[in-house]
Each structure stands twice: as structure tokens, then as C-alpha cells.
């Protein structure tokens, strides 16, 4: 029997080949990047070959799908005396050894260590334990303090003031900054818009306010919520009602295959369909993944066939508002500032918004250990608590984006206003802390998502593009080489 244990930082597998209980030899193997299922106990198999020759061991380095303990079964290995030397050798003979690594069912201690290793490997600060099957979403909601569900009109309108002010500051910076400082001004303004989405204001900051309106967690007056939400989304060219309908479905079907309307892995059948589509998918889920929300925006929000008959009337009203903004707002911007002004004051902040929209969305629900499941296997509590990620960002981003990164409580109950998310998260940490997936934004986290989380696989969750079509996956290979691995 051979016991193999992978190391923390290097992810190299070190095998100890024991003969009897007296002599052993250690060597390293590394394999193409593979992904494991969420639990080592599911028995994911990994195969590799290496050669033992008369000149000693020819080292082959393999990267296993996850850290932990493995038991190796040997097939066809020439049985000879193993001598205790610095290398393993056979006289005038060579043989290919085929090994199958079968994960050992971990004990509680092994499982905790396994999660710790995965956390460091993927760029997380904590990977949560699997939530027991007998825990329901209602159990988790009932554990939250009642005050986190309370709507505070003063706090709501204060968030609007923060967003409008930050956006106005961004516009001022854009108008006054020399060309070499424009990227900083665009970054600020795009981030501000992500948080509000109100009037012509800051995209991401505006978006979060419209987002709260869609969840009916912004104000007590529901008509006011619809009006504010519609206005907030206009500068982003997002139709409010279509987005609301699709986003509600995302919350109801989080990480459910096919039914989740936000993000999901690529289907293998879709990936194999045609070389042209495959290349587009590789670029989209690879180098351009931080702008993939633009494709989602186009596909999901303007096609009336994607909505129920009862939804179509409200969808048409929202589409009319968006097209009116384009017909009136864009010409006014061009008239006052020229085409370059339209690019400078609208397009670049809009692209900045989509960068954050894409980044937040994929970090919230995408990791090698977080599975997408069919409706038959799906569990609401596990998907919302175990399948959602809390990620810390620099504080200025969190302020401008109204804590949208505090995402786990938002998925436990979308009715929690954005200004109460931190209090709700503290409660979840106190009562359910060991089940939470948490991270602080870092390059390793992004690199893992962008180079690994690609094609759906039921056993391994994800298979990377370059494990299927390596010759066509040069963009992924490029990302592996150039993206930093800092955690």
C-alpha cells in the first residue's frame, strides 16, 4: 500500500512507498489541473502514469484535484525488492506503473484540514462545512434578529445621497482630470454607478439601490420603490421589470442547473457544438469574464419570449423607458459634449459598472467546491448558505456599493435591506459560522475562477477548458501564466 499526501502551498503530491514497515521512498508527482467534488468521500478517481527504469525514477509531477490522503492501488507494477537508497531502481528493467488514487473517507479532523488546504489553494479564508440535510432555509431565517428586516427610510435615502454625491464627484473628476488620470476617474464613477443606478448617476452604486427596490427592501411605499428602481436602472440601460423578474428567479433557484438565471457552468454539449461557439465561450469565460454581464444583459432582458404572459405588460413599460432614455439622453450627451464626451462620460463608466457587476456575481456563486445541482438534488438551505460566498473588498468599494458584497444574508432573505446586511452577517457568523464560505478579494481567487470554473461536471463540479480542448484553450493557458497568484 502507498499513502500519498499533498502539501499545502505547492499542491505537489508526495508519495511514501512502503515495503513492509521498514523501508520507504518519497517522490513527487504532478497532474494536469483537475477539480474535485465538494466532498472527498465521493470517490473521485485520478489516473496517472510514471516510469521506473534502470536509471532510477523518472519524476513526473501531477497536480491532484484536492489536498488530502489517498490510497493507491498498483496495477502491473513489476514486483521486485525495494532497497533503501536515494532513488528507486531496478536492474536492466523498466516498467510503466499505472496508479489509481482513491480518496479515503475523511474523519472530522481530516475533513477540517482538507477544507483548510482548499481554502488556501483557492484563495478563500474559509470553506464552510456541508450544511446538514435536516436544516431548512426557514431555520436559518428564524435565527436572524427581527430588526435586520426593518426598513428605515432615512437610511434608504441616505444611500441615495451617497450614490448621487459620489457619482457627481466622479463626473467632476472626469471633466477636470488630464488624460492619464481618466482611468482612475472612470473606475471611481463606474463603481459609484454600481451602487446607485439613479438618474444619470454612478452605475454600480445606483444599481444596488435599484436592486433593493426590486426586492421591495428599499422603502415602505411600494410605488415609490418601482419609480426609484426604474430611474436608477435607466443610466445602465437596464429595463427594471425584466431584470426584477429574472433576478427573483435567480434567488429562488440559486445554483440550480438550467433554472438559475444569473450564472451557471458551460454545458459540455454546448461546448462541443461547434469550433466557432467554443472559441467564443473560451474567450467569454476566460479573458473577458469580468465583462460577461454585458452578454447576460443582452440575452436575458430584451426578449419578450423569455417572460410569462402575466409579466409581459410590465416588461414592455420598462423597455419603453429604457429606449426613451437612449433616444433622449444619448443625443443630449452628444450634443453637449460630442461623441468623445459620450464615450468619456457614459460609455467608460458603464463598462466600469459591468466590470464590477460581473466580478461580484461570479465571486458570489462560483468556486471549484461549490456545486450546481439538478432540481432533484437541489436543497434551498445548502444553496443559499453553502453555495453563496461572502467576499471582503477595499472599504471604499463597499461604501460606494452599499455592502452588496455581504451577500450570504441577502440570499438567506432578499427582504433584508442593504444597510442591514452587515448586522445580518454577524448573526449568521454567530449561529452558522462554520458553514460559511468567506474570502477577501485576491488574485488567487480570481485566477481560480477564471482558469478552472468552466464546464459542468457532476462529479467534479467543473472541468477547465484546457483539460478538454487544450489546443484551443490558449487564452486560458495565457491567464494561468500572467495572472498573479497572490492570496
Short mmCIF file of C-alpha atoms in Angstrom, two decimals:
data_model
loop_
_atom_site.label_atom_id
_atom_site.label_comp_id
_atom_site.label_asym_id
_atom_site.label_seq_id
_atom_site.Cartn_x
_atom_site.Cartn_y
_atom_site.Cartn_z
CA UNK A 1 0.00 0.00 0.00
CA UNK A 2 1.10 3.52 -0.78
CA UNK A 3 -0.05 6.55 1.16
CA UNK A 4 0.00 9.88 -0.66
CA UNK A 5 -0.39 13.24 1.00
CA UNK A 6 -0.35 16.54 -0.86
CA UNK A 7 1.34 19.59 0.58
CA UNK A 8 -0.24 22.93 1.41
CA UNK A 9 1.39 25.53 -0.83
CA UNK A 10 2.92 23.59 -3.69
CA UNK A 11 0.00 21.23 -4.33
CA UNK A 12 2.55 18.55 -5.14
CA UNK A 13 1.64 15.04 -4.17
CA UNK A 14 4.31 13.30 -2.14
CA UNK A 15 4.06 9.52 -2.07
CA UNK A 16 5.62 7.29 0.51
CA UNK A 17 6.14 3.79 -0.88
CA UNK A 18 6.48 1.41 2.00
CA UNK A 19 7.71 -2.16 1.88
CA UNK A 20 6.65 -3.93 5.00
CA UNK A 21 7.13 -1.36 7.70
CA UNK A 22 10.86 -0.79 7.41
CA UNK A 23 11.79 0.96 4.21
CA UNK A 24 10.18 3.79 2.26
CA UNK A 25 10.87 6.21 -0.56
CA UNK A 26 9.35 9.61 -1.26
CA UNK A 27 8.84 11.25 -4.63
CA UNK A 28 6.62 13.93 -6.15
CA UNK A 29 4.02 13.70 -8.87
CA UNK A 30 2.00 16.45 -10.51
CA UNK A 31 -1.02 16.10 -12.84
CA UNK A 32 -2.99 18.37 -15.16
CA UNK A 33 -5.31 20.63 -13.16
CA UNK A 34 -8.40 18.72 -12.13
CA UNK A 35 -11.28 19.63 -9.88
CA UNK A 36 -12.71 17.63 -7.08
CA UNK A 37 -16.24 17.30 -5.91
CA UNK A 38 -17.29 19.09 -2.79
CA UNK A 39 -16.51 16.10 -0.60
CA UNK A 40 -13.51 13.82 -0.67
CA UNK A 41 -15.75 10.95 0.30
CA UNK A 42 -17.43 10.85 -3.13
CA UNK A 43 -14.59 8.78 -4.51
CA UNK A 44 -13.28 10.87 -7.38
CA UNK A 45 -10.62 8.88 -9.27
CA UNK A 46 -7.40 10.29 -10.63
CA UNK A 47 -5.16 8.37 -13.05
CA UNK A 48 -1.57 8.94 -14.00
CA UNK A 49 1.49 7.14 -15.30
CA UNK A 50 5.12 7.28 -14.30
CA UNK A 51 8.17 5.28 -15.20
CA UNK A 52 10.63 3.29 -13.09
CA UNK A 53 13.75 2.46 -15.04
CA UNK A 54 17.23 1.07 -14.58
CA UNK A 55 18.49 4.61 -14.12
CA UNK A 56 16.09 5.34 -11.32
CA UNK A 57 12.76 7.12 -11.09
CA UNK A 58 11.82 9.44 -13.89
CA UNK A 59 9.98 12.11 -11.92
CA UNK A 60 6.51 13.00 -13.13
CA UNK A 61 4.74 15.89 -11.40
CA UNK A 62 0.98 15.75 -11.12
CA UNK A 63 -1.48 18.15 -9.59
CA UNK A 64 -4.30 16.29 -7.86
CA UNK A 65 -7.83 17.64 -7.68
CA UNK A 66 -7.68 18.32 -3.97
CA UNK A 67 -5.50 18.01 -0.93
CA UNK A 68 -5.84 15.07 1.41
CA UNK A 69 -4.98 11.43 1.92
CA UNK A 70 -5.07 8.90 -0.91
CA UNK A 71 -4.69 5.14 -1.10
CA UNK A 72 -3.08 3.95 -4.31
CA UNK A 73 -3.75 0.63 -5.98
CA UNK A 74 -0.97 -0.55 -8.22
CA UNK A 75 -1.62 -2.36 -11.48
CA UNK A 76 1.08 -4.10 -13.45
CA UNK A 77 4.00 -2.91 -11.37
CA UNK A 78 6.97 -5.26 -11.53
CA UNK A 79 7.32 -6.74 -8.07
CA UNK A 80 10.96 -6.51 -7.05
CA UNK A 81 12.97 -5.91 -3.96
CA UNK A 82 12.97 -2.23 -2.96
CA UNK A 83 16.22 -1.11 -1.48
CA UNK A 84 16.55 1.90 0.71
CA UNK A 85 18.53 4.29 -1.48
CA UNK A 86 18.10 7.87 -2.60
CA UNK A 87 16.33 6.68 -5.71
CA UNK A 88 14.24 3.68 -6.69
CA UNK A 89 15.90 1.42 -9.27
CA UNK A 90 15.60 -1.92 -10.99
CA UNK A 91 18.41 -3.64 -12.81
CA UNK A 92 18.08 -3.63 -16.59
CA UNK A 93 14.34 -3.45 -16.43
CA UNK A 94 11.78 -0.73 -16.83
CA UNK A 95 8.05 -0.77 -16.30
CA UNK A 96 5.15 1.65 -16.53
CA UNK A 97 3.18 1.76 -13.31
CA UNK A 98 -0.48 2.74 -13.52
CA UNK A 99 -1.94 4.10 -10.30
CA UNK A 100 -5.46 4.96 -9.29
CA UNK A 101 -5.87 7.41 -6.42
CA UNK A 102 -8.97 6.78 -4.32
CA UNK A 103 -9.72 9.40 -1.68
CA UNK A 104 -10.00 7.97 1.77
CA UNK A 105 -13.23 8.85 3.59
CA UNK A 106 -12.05 11.62 5.90
CA UNK A 107 -12.62 11.76 9.60
CA UNK A 108 -13.80 15.03 11.12
CA UNK A 109 -10.21 16.15 11.69
CA UNK A 110 -9.15 15.18 8.17
CA UNK A 111 -12.16 16.99 6.73
CA UNK A 112 -11.30 20.19 8.59
CA UNK A 113 -7.72 20.05 7.37
CA UNK A 114 -8.92 19.27 3.87
CA UNK A 115 -11.09 22.40 3.84
CA UNK A 116 -8.24 24.49 5.20
CA UNK A 117 -5.97 23.31 2.39
CA UNK A 118 -8.65 24.02 -0.19
CA UNK A 119 -9.16 27.49 1.25
CA UNK A 120 -5.53 28.42 0.77
CA UNK A 121 -5.37 26.76 -2.63
CA UNK A 122 -8.44 28.60 -3.96
CA UNK A 123 -7.85 31.97 -2.27
CA UNK A 124 -10.54 31.67 0.43
CA UNK A 125 -10.21 32.48 4.11
CA UNK A 126 -12.74 29.78 4.98
CA UNK A 127 -14.58 27.00 3.18
CA UNK A 128 -17.64 26.00 5.15
CA UNK A 129 -18.69 22.57 6.28
CA UNK A 130 -21.55 20.98 4.31
CA UNK A 131 -24.86 22.02 5.83
CA UNK A 132 -26.79 19.05 7.29
CA UNK A 133 -29.78 17.91 5.24
CA UNK A 134 -32.21 18.42 8.12
CA UNK A 135 -31.56 22.19 8.25
CA UNK A 136 -34.15 24.19 6.34
CA UNK A 137 -33.94 27.73 4.97
CA UNK A 138 -36.68 28.71 7.42
CA UNK A 139 -34.47 27.55 10.32
CA UNK A 140 -31.76 29.96 9.19
CA UNK A 141 -34.15 32.85 8.59
CA UNK A 142 -35.74 32.35 12.02
CA UNK A 143 -32.30 32.65 13.64
CA UNK A 144 -31.84 36.21 12.33
CA UNK A 145 -32.77 39.19 14.53
CA UNK A 146 -36.08 40.75 13.55
CA UNK A 147 -34.51 44.20 13.33
CA UNK A 148 -32.44 43.27 10.25
CA UNK A 149 -35.68 43.07 8.24
CA UNK A 150 -36.81 46.55 9.26
CA UNK A 151 -36.93 49.24 6.56
CA UNK A 152 -35.52 52.61 7.59
CA UNK A 153 -36.48 55.38 5.16
CA UNK A 154 -33.76 57.69 6.44
CA UNK A 155 -31.04 55.11 5.81
CA UNK A 156 -32.51 54.31 2.40
CA UNK A 157 -32.49 57.90 1.18
CA UNK A 158 -29.09 58.47 2.75
CA UNK A 159 -27.76 55.70 0.50
CA UNK A 160 -29.23 57.55 -2.49
CA UNK A 161 -27.49 60.74 -1.35
CA UNK A 162 -24.16 58.90 -1.02
CA UNK A 163 -24.53 57.45 -4.51
CA UNK A 164 -25.58 60.68 -6.20
CA UNK A 165 -22.81 62.61 -4.46
CA UNK A 166 -20.17 60.04 -5.36
CA UNK A 167 -21.36 59.99 -8.94
CA UNK A 168 -21.32 63.78 -9.16
CA UNK A 169 -17.78 63.73 -7.81
CA UNK A 170 -16.87 61.16 -10.46
CA UNK A 171 -18.31 63.30 -13.26
CA UNK A 172 -16.38 66.29 -11.94
CA UNK A 173 -13.18 64.21 -11.86
CA UNK A 174 -13.75 63.05 -15.43
CA UNK A 175 -14.31 66.61 -16.65
CA UNK A 176 -11.19 68.01 -14.95
CA UNK A 177 -8.73 65.11 -14.98
CA UNK A 178 -5.86 65.04 -17.52
CA UNK A 179 -5.99 62.11 -19.91
CA UNK A 180 -3.57 59.98 -17.88
CA UNK A 181 -5.82 60.19 -14.78
CA UNK A 182 -9.03 59.39 -16.63
CA UNK A 183 -8.87 55.63 -15.85
CA UNK A 184 -8.95 56.44 -12.12
CA UNK A 185 -11.92 58.77 -12.61
CA UNK A 186 -13.73 56.14 -14.70
CA UNK A 187 -13.05 53.48 -12.06
CA UNK A 188 -14.48 55.69 -9.31
CA UNK A 189 -17.54 56.70 -11.34
CA UNK A 190 -18.23 53.15 -12.59
CA UNK A 191 -18.05 51.84 -9.04
CA UNK A 192 -20.36 54.59 -7.82
CA UNK A 193 -22.90 53.71 -10.52
CA UNK A 194 -22.85 50.09 -9.41
CA UNK A 195 -24.11 51.20 -6.05
CA UNK A 196 -26.93 53.51 -7.10
CA UNK A 197 -28.27 53.47 -10.61
CA UNK A 198 -30.39 56.60 -10.15
CA UNK A 199 -30.74 59.36 -12.76
CA UNK A 200 -27.50 59.64 -14.74
CA UNK A 201 -25.54 58.72 -11.73
CA UNK A 202 -22.94 56.30 -10.65
CA UNK A 203 -23.57 52.89 -12.14
CA UNK A 204 -22.84 50.23 -9.52
CA UNK A 205 -23.88 52.38 -6.59
CA UNK A 206 -27.08 53.15 -8.48
CA UNK A 207 -27.57 49.52 -9.33
CA UNK A 208 -27.66 48.46 -5.67
CA UNK A 209 -30.42 50.97 -4.90
CA UNK A 210 -32.45 49.74 -7.88
CA UNK A 211 -31.64 46.21 -6.71
CA UNK A 212 -33.12 46.91 -3.24
CA UNK A 213 -36.21 48.43 -4.86
CA UNK A 214 -36.69 45.25 -6.92
CA UNK A 215 -36.57 43.17 -3.72
CA UNK A 216 -39.06 45.53 -2.00
CA UNK A 217 -36.49 46.24 0.69
CA UNK A 218 -35.81 49.91 -0.05
CA UNK A 219 -38.84 51.87 1.18
CA UNK A 220 -42.25 51.29 2.72
CA UNK A 221 -44.02 52.86 -0.25
CA UNK A 222 -44.01 50.20 -2.98
CA UNK A 223 -44.97 52.60 -5.79
CA UNK A 224 -42.03 54.81 -4.82
CA UNK A 225 -39.80 51.72 -4.99
CA UNK A 226 -40.88 50.95 -8.54
CA UNK A 227 -40.33 54.55 -9.65
CA UNK A 228 -36.91 54.84 -7.97
CA UNK A 229 -35.89 51.41 -9.25
CA UNK A 230 -36.84 52.28 -12.82
CA UNK A 231 -35.00 55.61 -12.69
CA UNK A 232 -32.00 54.01 -11.02
CA UNK A 233 -31.59 51.46 -13.80
CA UNK A 234 -32.05 53.88 -16.72
CA UNK A 235 -28.42 55.12 -16.98
CA UNK A 236 -27.32 51.47 -17.14
CA UNK A 237 -29.78 50.74 -19.98
CA UNK A 238 -31.25 48.06 -17.73
CA UNK A 239 -35.02 47.58 -18.01
CA UNK A 240 -36.14 47.40 -14.39
CA UNK A 241 -39.04 44.92 -14.55
CA UNK A 242 -37.33 42.33 -16.80
CA UNK A 243 -34.31 42.43 -14.52
CA UNK A 244 -36.54 42.06 -11.43
CA UNK A 245 -38.37 39.03 -12.80
CA UNK A 246 -35.16 37.24 -13.79
CA UNK A 247 -33.36 38.17 -10.58
CA UNK A 248 -36.20 36.83 -8.44
CA UNK A 249 -35.81 33.54 -10.28
CA UNK A 250 -32.07 33.56 -9.53
CA UNK A 251 -32.86 33.85 -5.82
CA UNK A 252 -35.50 31.11 -5.98
CA UNK A 253 -33.21 28.75 -7.94
CA UNK A 254 -29.69 29.71 -6.83
CA UNK A 255 -27.06 27.32 -8.20
CA UNK A 256 -29.71 25.12 -9.78
CA UNK A 257 -28.71 23.82 -13.20
CA UNK A 258 -30.65 25.39 -16.07
CA UNK A 259 -33.10 27.21 -13.77
CA UNK A 260 -30.65 29.75 -12.30
CA UNK A 261 -30.86 32.88 -14.46
CA UNK A 262 -27.63 34.51 -13.25
CA UNK A 263 -24.54 32.39 -13.89
CA UNK A 264 -24.03 28.70 -14.42
CA UNK A 265 -21.29 26.45 -15.80
CA UNK A 266 -20.94 25.80 -19.51
CA UNK A 267 -22.74 22.69 -20.71
CA UNK A 268 -20.44 20.11 -22.30
CA UNK A 269 -22.87 19.65 -25.20
CA UNK A 270 -22.82 23.39 -25.83
CA UNK A 271 -19.04 23.47 -25.62
CA UNK A 272 -18.70 20.64 -28.16
CA UNK A 273 -21.32 22.08 -30.51
CA UNK A 274 -19.06 23.99 -32.92
CA UNK A 275 -15.50 25.36 -33.02
CA UNK A 276 -16.75 28.94 -33.50
CA UNK A 277 -19.06 28.80 -30.48
CA UNK A 278 -16.36 27.05 -28.47
CA UNK A 279 -13.83 29.81 -29.13
CA UNK A 280 -16.39 32.45 -28.17
CA UNK A 281 -17.13 30.62 -24.92
CA UNK A 282 -13.44 30.24 -24.10
CA UNK A 283 -12.85 33.97 -24.52
CA UNK A 284 -16.07 34.87 -22.73
CA UNK A 285 -15.49 32.68 -19.68
CA UNK A 286 -11.75 33.38 -19.77
CA UNK A 287 -10.14 36.78 -20.51
CA UNK A 288 -13.47 38.64 -20.91
CA UNK A 289 -15.25 37.09 -17.96
CA UNK A 290 -15.16 40.33 -16.00
CA UNK A 291 -17.44 41.82 -18.67
CA UNK A 292 -19.66 38.80 -19.28
CA UNK A 293 -22.60 40.60 -17.66
CA UNK A 294 -22.89 42.58 -20.91
CA UNK A 295 -23.80 39.37 -22.72
CA UNK A 296 -26.20 38.43 -19.91
CA UNK A 297 -27.81 41.89 -20.16
CA UNK A 298 -28.40 41.49 -23.90
CA UNK A 299 -29.65 37.89 -23.80
CA UNK A 300 -31.98 37.97 -20.82
CA UNK A 301 -33.70 41.37 -20.69
CA UNK A 302 -34.96 42.35 -24.15
CA UNK A 303 -36.61 39.17 -25.46
CA UNK A 304 -40.35 39.11 -24.64
CA UNK A 305 -40.46 35.36 -25.26
CA UNK A 306 -38.40 34.80 -22.10
CA UNK A 307 -41.20 36.13 -19.86
CA UNK A 308 -44.51 34.77 -18.65
CA UNK A 309 -47.68 36.25 -20.19
CA UNK A 310 -48.52 37.87 -16.85
CA UNK A 311 -45.16 39.68 -16.87
CA UNK A 312 -45.13 41.00 -20.44
CA UNK A 313 -47.11 44.21 -19.82
CA UNK A 314 -44.72 45.44 -17.11
CA UNK A 315 -41.74 44.33 -19.20
CA UNK A 316 -42.94 46.46 -22.14
CA UNK A 317 -43.27 49.53 -19.91
CA UNK A 318 -39.68 49.10 -18.66
CA UNK A 319 -38.38 48.60 -22.19
CA UNK A 320 -40.17 51.76 -23.31
CA UNK A 321 -38.47 53.71 -20.50
CA UNK A 322 -35.03 52.40 -21.49
CA UNK A 323 -35.49 53.16 -25.18
CA UNK A 324 -36.76 56.64 -24.28
CA UNK A 325 -33.62 57.25 -22.23
CA UNK A 326 -31.47 56.14 -25.18
CA UNK A 327 -33.46 58.31 -27.62
CA UNK A 328 -33.33 61.43 -25.44
CA UNK A 329 -30.34 61.03 -23.11
CA UNK A 330 -27.69 59.91 -25.56
CA UNK A 331 -28.32 62.67 -28.14
CA UNK A 332 -28.25 65.25 -25.34
CA UNK A 333 -24.90 63.97 -24.13
CA UNK A 334 -23.52 64.01 -27.68
CA UNK A 335 -24.99 67.48 -28.32
CA UNK A 336 -23.35 68.91 -25.18
CA UNK A 337 -20.03 67.04 -25.19
CA UNK A 338 -19.64 65.37 -28.60
CA UNK A 339 -19.14 61.69 -29.37
CA UNK A 340 -15.94 61.64 -27.34
CA UNK A 341 -17.90 63.11 -24.42
CA UNK A 342 -20.43 60.27 -24.72
CA UNK A 343 -17.54 57.79 -24.55
CA UNK A 344 -15.89 59.69 -21.73
CA UNK A 345 -18.91 60.41 -19.53
CA UNK A 346 -21.20 57.45 -20.25
CA UNK A 347 -19.59 54.51 -22.02
CA UNK A 348 -16.45 54.15 -19.88
CA UNK A 349 -18.30 54.38 -16.52
CA UNK A 350 -20.83 51.90 -17.94
CA UNK A 351 -18.03 49.45 -18.76
CA UNK A 352 -16.67 50.04 -15.26
CA UNK A 353 -20.08 49.14 -13.86
CA UNK A 354 -20.15 45.90 -15.85
CA UNK A 355 -16.68 45.00 -14.59
CA UNK A 356 -17.97 45.14 -11.02
CA UNK A 357 -21.30 43.55 -11.89
CA UNK A 358 -19.53 40.58 -13.48
CA UNK A 359 -16.90 40.33 -10.74
CA UNK A 360 -19.37 40.48 -7.86
CA UNK A 361 -21.72 37.97 -9.46
CA UNK A 362 -19.12 35.33 -10.29
CA UNK A 363 -17.36 35.63 -6.92
CA UNK A 364 -20.70 35.32 -5.10
CA UNK A 365 -21.54 31.89 -6.53
CA UNK A 366 -18.55 30.42 -8.35
CA UNK A 367 -15.81 28.25 -6.82
CA UNK A 368 -14.44 24.78 -7.57
CA UNK A 369 -16.03 23.35 -4.41
CA UNK A 370 -19.48 24.94 -4.87
CA UNK A 371 -21.72 22.65 -6.93
CA UNK A 372 -24.54 23.42 -9.31
CA UNK A 373 -27.22 20.78 -8.87
CA UNK A 374 -30.23 19.47 -10.74
CA UNK A 375 -33.66 20.27 -9.33
CA UNK A 376 -33.94 16.71 -7.95
CA UNK A 377 -30.77 17.08 -5.86
CA UNK A 378 -31.08 20.77 -5.02
CA UNK A 379 -31.51 21.95 -1.43
CA UNK A 380 -32.53 25.56 -0.79
CA UNK A 381 -30.70 25.98 2.53
CA UNK A 382 -27.49 24.46 1.18
CA UNK A 383 -27.61 26.55 -2.00
CA UNK A 384 -28.19 29.85 -0.19
CA UNK A 385 -25.89 29.33 2.82
CA UNK A 386 -23.25 26.91 1.44
CA UNK A 387 -23.48 28.00 -2.19
CA UNK A 388 -23.02 31.74 -1.66
CA UNK A 389 -19.71 33.46 -0.91
CA UNK A 390 -19.03 36.42 1.35
CA UNK A 391 -16.09 38.40 -0.04
CA UNK A 392 -14.47 41.45 1.55
CA UNK A 393 -13.32 44.27 -0.74
CA UNK A 394 -11.49 47.53 -0.02
CA UNK A 395 -13.71 49.64 2.20
CA UNK A 396 -14.23 52.45 -0.34
CA UNK A 397 -15.72 49.92 -2.77
CA UNK A 398 -18.02 48.51 -0.10
CA UNK A 399 -19.24 52.01 0.82
CA UNK A 400 -19.91 53.01 -2.79
CA UNK A 401 -21.63 49.67 -3.48
CA UNK A 402 -23.71 49.67 -0.29
CA UNK A 403 -22.35 46.35 1.02
CA UNK A 404 -23.63 44.27 -1.90
CA UNK A 405 -20.56 42.08 -1.27
CA UNK A 406 -22.13 41.00 2.06
CA UNK A 407 -24.05 38.50 0.03
CA UNK A 408 -24.90 35.47 2.16
CA UNK A 409 -27.63 37.17 4.26
CA UNK A 410 -29.03 38.68 1.06
CA UNK A 411 -29.56 35.14 -0.25
CA UNK A 412 -30.96 33.88 3.02
CA UNK A 413 -33.63 36.59 2.68
CA UNK A 414 -33.68 39.20 -0.12
CA UNK A 415 -36.01 41.29 2.05
CA UNK A 416 -33.06 42.40 4.21
CA UNK A 417 -32.18 46.00 3.19
CA UNK A 418 -28.60 46.62 2.09
CA UNK A 419 -27.94 48.83 5.12
CA UNK A 420 -28.77 45.88 7.44
CA UNK A 421 -26.68 43.23 5.66
CA UNK A 422 -23.66 43.56 7.95
CA UNK A 423 -25.74 43.08 11.10
CA UNK A 424 -27.39 40.05 9.50
CA UNK A 425 -24.00 38.63 8.50
CA UNK A 426 -22.70 38.96 12.06
CA UNK A 427 -25.71 36.98 13.23
CA UNK A 428 -25.04 34.28 10.64
CA UNK A 429 -21.40 34.10 11.75
CA UNK A 430 -22.50 33.61 15.35
CA UNK A 431 -25.09 30.92 14.61
CA UNK A 432 -23.91 29.28 11.39
CA UNK A 433 -20.30 30.40 11.08
CA UNK A 434 -18.76 27.00 10.38
CA UNK A 435 -20.92 26.59 7.27
CA UNK A 436 -19.98 29.89 5.61
CA UNK A 437 -17.71 30.38 2.59
CA UNK A 438 -15.67 33.55 3.13
CA UNK A 439 -12.87 35.31 1.28
CA UNK A 440 -11.07 38.60 0.97
CA UNK A 441 -10.67 39.61 -2.67
CA UNK A 442 -7.31 38.46 -4.02
CA UNK A 443 -5.68 37.45 -7.27
CA UNK A 444 -5.62 33.74 -6.47
CA UNK A 445 -9.39 33.76 -6.00
CA UNK A 446 -9.91 35.40 -9.39
CA UNK A 447 -7.35 33.18 -11.08
CA UNK A 448 -9.06 30.06 -9.76
CA UNK A 449 -12.46 31.17 -11.05
CA UNK A 450 -11.22 32.33 -14.44
CA UNK A 451 -8.94 29.37 -15.21
CA UNK A 452 -10.78 26.45 -13.58
CA UNK A 453 -14.53 27.05 -13.24
CA UNK A 454 -15.69 26.35 -16.77
CA UNK A 455 -17.54 23.23 -17.95
CA UNK A 456 -20.12 21.49 -15.76
CA UNK A 457 -19.24 18.05 -14.45
CA UNK A 458 -21.49 16.27 -11.96
CA UNK A 459 -18.66 14.52 -10.12
CA UNK A 460 -16.02 17.26 -10.17
CA UNK A 461 -18.30 20.36 -10.35
CA UNK A 462 -16.10 21.98 -13.01
CA UNK A 463 -13.66 20.90 -15.70
CA UNK A 464 -11.32 23.54 -17.12
CA UNK A 465 -11.46 24.27 -20.86
CA UNK A 466 -7.82 23.29 -21.36
CA UNK A 467 -8.48 19.82 -19.93
CA UNK A 468 -10.95 19.21 -22.77
CA UNK A 469 -9.55 21.14 -25.75
CA UNK A 470 -6.01 22.15 -24.76
CA UNK A 471 -5.02 23.16 -28.28
CA UNK A 472 -7.93 25.64 -28.48
CA UNK A 473 -7.61 26.97 -24.94
CA UNK A 474 -4.60 29.24 -25.36
CA UNK A 475 -6.43 32.18 -23.68
CA UNK A 476 -6.77 30.06 -20.53
CA UNK A 477 -3.14 28.98 -20.71
CA UNK A 478 -2.21 32.64 -21.08
CA UNK A 479 -4.23 33.58 -17.98
CA UNK A 480 -2.54 30.83 -15.96
CA UNK A 481 0.83 32.29 -16.85
CA UNK A 482 0.18 36.01 -16.46
CA UNK A 483 -2.35 36.29 -13.63
CA UNK A 484 -0.70 36.77 -10.21
CA UNK A 485 -1.18 34.02 -7.64
CA UNK A 486 -1.17 36.25 -4.58
CA UNK A 487 -3.64 35.45 -1.83
#
